[in-house]
Tab-separated table of C-alpha atoms in Angstrom:
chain	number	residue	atom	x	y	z
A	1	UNK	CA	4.257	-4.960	-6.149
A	2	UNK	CA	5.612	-5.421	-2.940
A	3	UNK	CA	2.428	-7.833	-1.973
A	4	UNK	CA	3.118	-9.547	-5.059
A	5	UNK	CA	6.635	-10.664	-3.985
A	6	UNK	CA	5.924	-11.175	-0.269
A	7	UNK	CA	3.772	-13.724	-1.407
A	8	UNK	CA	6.083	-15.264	-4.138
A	9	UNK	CA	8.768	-15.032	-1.248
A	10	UNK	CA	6.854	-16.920	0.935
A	11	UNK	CA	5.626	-19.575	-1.661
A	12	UNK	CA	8.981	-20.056	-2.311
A	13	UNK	CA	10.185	-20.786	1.387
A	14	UNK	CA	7.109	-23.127	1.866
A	15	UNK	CA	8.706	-25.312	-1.357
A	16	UNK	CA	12.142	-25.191	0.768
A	17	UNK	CA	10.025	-26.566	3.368
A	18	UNK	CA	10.486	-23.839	5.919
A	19	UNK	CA	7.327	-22.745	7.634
A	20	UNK	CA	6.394	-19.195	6.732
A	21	UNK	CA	4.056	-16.394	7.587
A	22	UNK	CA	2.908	-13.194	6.342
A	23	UNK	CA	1.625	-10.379	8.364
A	24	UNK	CA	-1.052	-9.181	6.525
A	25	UNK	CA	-1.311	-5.728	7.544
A	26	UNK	CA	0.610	-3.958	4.805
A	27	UNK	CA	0.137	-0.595	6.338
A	28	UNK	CA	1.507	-1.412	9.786
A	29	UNK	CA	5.038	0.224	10.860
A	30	UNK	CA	7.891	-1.981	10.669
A	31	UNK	CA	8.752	-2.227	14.276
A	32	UNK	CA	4.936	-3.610	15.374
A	33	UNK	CA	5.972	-6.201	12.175
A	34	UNK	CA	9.208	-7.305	14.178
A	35	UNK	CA	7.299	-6.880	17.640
A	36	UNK	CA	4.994	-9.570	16.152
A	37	UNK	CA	7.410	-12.079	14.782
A	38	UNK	CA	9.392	-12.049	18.206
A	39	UNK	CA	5.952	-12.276	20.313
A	40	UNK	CA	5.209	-15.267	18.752
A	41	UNK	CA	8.785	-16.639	18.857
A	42	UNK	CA	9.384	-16.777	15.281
A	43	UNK	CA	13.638	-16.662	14.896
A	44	UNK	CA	13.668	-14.760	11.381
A	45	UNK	CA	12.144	-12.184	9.478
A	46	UNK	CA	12.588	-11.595	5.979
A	47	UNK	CA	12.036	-7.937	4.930
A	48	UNK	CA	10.774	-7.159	1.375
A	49	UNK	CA	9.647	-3.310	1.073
A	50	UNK	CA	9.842	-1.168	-2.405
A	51	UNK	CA	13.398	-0.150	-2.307
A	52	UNK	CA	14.636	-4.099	-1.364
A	53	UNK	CA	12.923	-4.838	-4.542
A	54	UNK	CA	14.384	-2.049	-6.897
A	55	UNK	CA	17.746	-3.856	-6.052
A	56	UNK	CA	16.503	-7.452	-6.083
A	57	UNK	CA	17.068	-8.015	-2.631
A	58	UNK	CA	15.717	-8.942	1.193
A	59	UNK	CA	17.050	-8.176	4.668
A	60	UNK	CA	17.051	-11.115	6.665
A	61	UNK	CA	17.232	-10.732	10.548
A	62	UNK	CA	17.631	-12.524	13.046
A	63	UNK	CA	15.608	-12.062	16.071
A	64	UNK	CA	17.747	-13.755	18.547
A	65	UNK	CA	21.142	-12.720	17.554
A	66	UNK	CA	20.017	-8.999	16.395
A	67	UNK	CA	21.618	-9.406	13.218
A	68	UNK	CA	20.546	-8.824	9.866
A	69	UNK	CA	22.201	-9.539	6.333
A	70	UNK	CA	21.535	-8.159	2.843
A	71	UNK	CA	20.570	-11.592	0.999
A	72	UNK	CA	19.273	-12.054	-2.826
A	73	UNK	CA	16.351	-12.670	-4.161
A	74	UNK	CA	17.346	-16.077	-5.423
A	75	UNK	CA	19.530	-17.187	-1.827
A	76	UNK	CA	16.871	-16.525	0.981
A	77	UNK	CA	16.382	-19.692	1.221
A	78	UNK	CA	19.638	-21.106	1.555
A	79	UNK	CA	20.701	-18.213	3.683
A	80	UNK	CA	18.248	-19.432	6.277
A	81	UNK	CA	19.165	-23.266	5.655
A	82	UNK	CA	22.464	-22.276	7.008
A	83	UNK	CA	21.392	-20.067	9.723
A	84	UNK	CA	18.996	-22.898	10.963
């Protein structure tokens, strides 16, 4: 399930025309995740693990700033739009 809407996540964001990517390894710790994404520069991550999608929600953080905001399912893009 989680997969599942990753990957509709990220379709979705592609659409918006914001460049996306997945880390594939579904069983690696969060913090080698965000280790990752900063490594290679990328300014936001957009978290999506089993109890984000119980509530029909993301985190969104910001690498940079070290921020992070509670963003629905329907807004992530826009939230980054705006962030951008």
């Amino acid at each position: 399930e989680v997969a599942e809407n990753a990957m509709r996540i990220a379709r979705e964001l592609r659409e918006a025309g914001i460049s996306t990517e997945l880390y594939l390894e579904p069983d690696a710790k969060l913090e080698k995740q965000l280790k990752y994404a900063d490594k290679k520069g990328i300014p936001y991550v957009v978290i999506c693990g089993a109890e984000e999608i119980k509530n029909k929600k993301v985190i969104l953080k910001d690498l940079q700033a070290r921020a992070q905001w509670e963003i629905g399912f329907g807004d992530i893009a826009g939230a980054i739009r705006k962030r951008l």
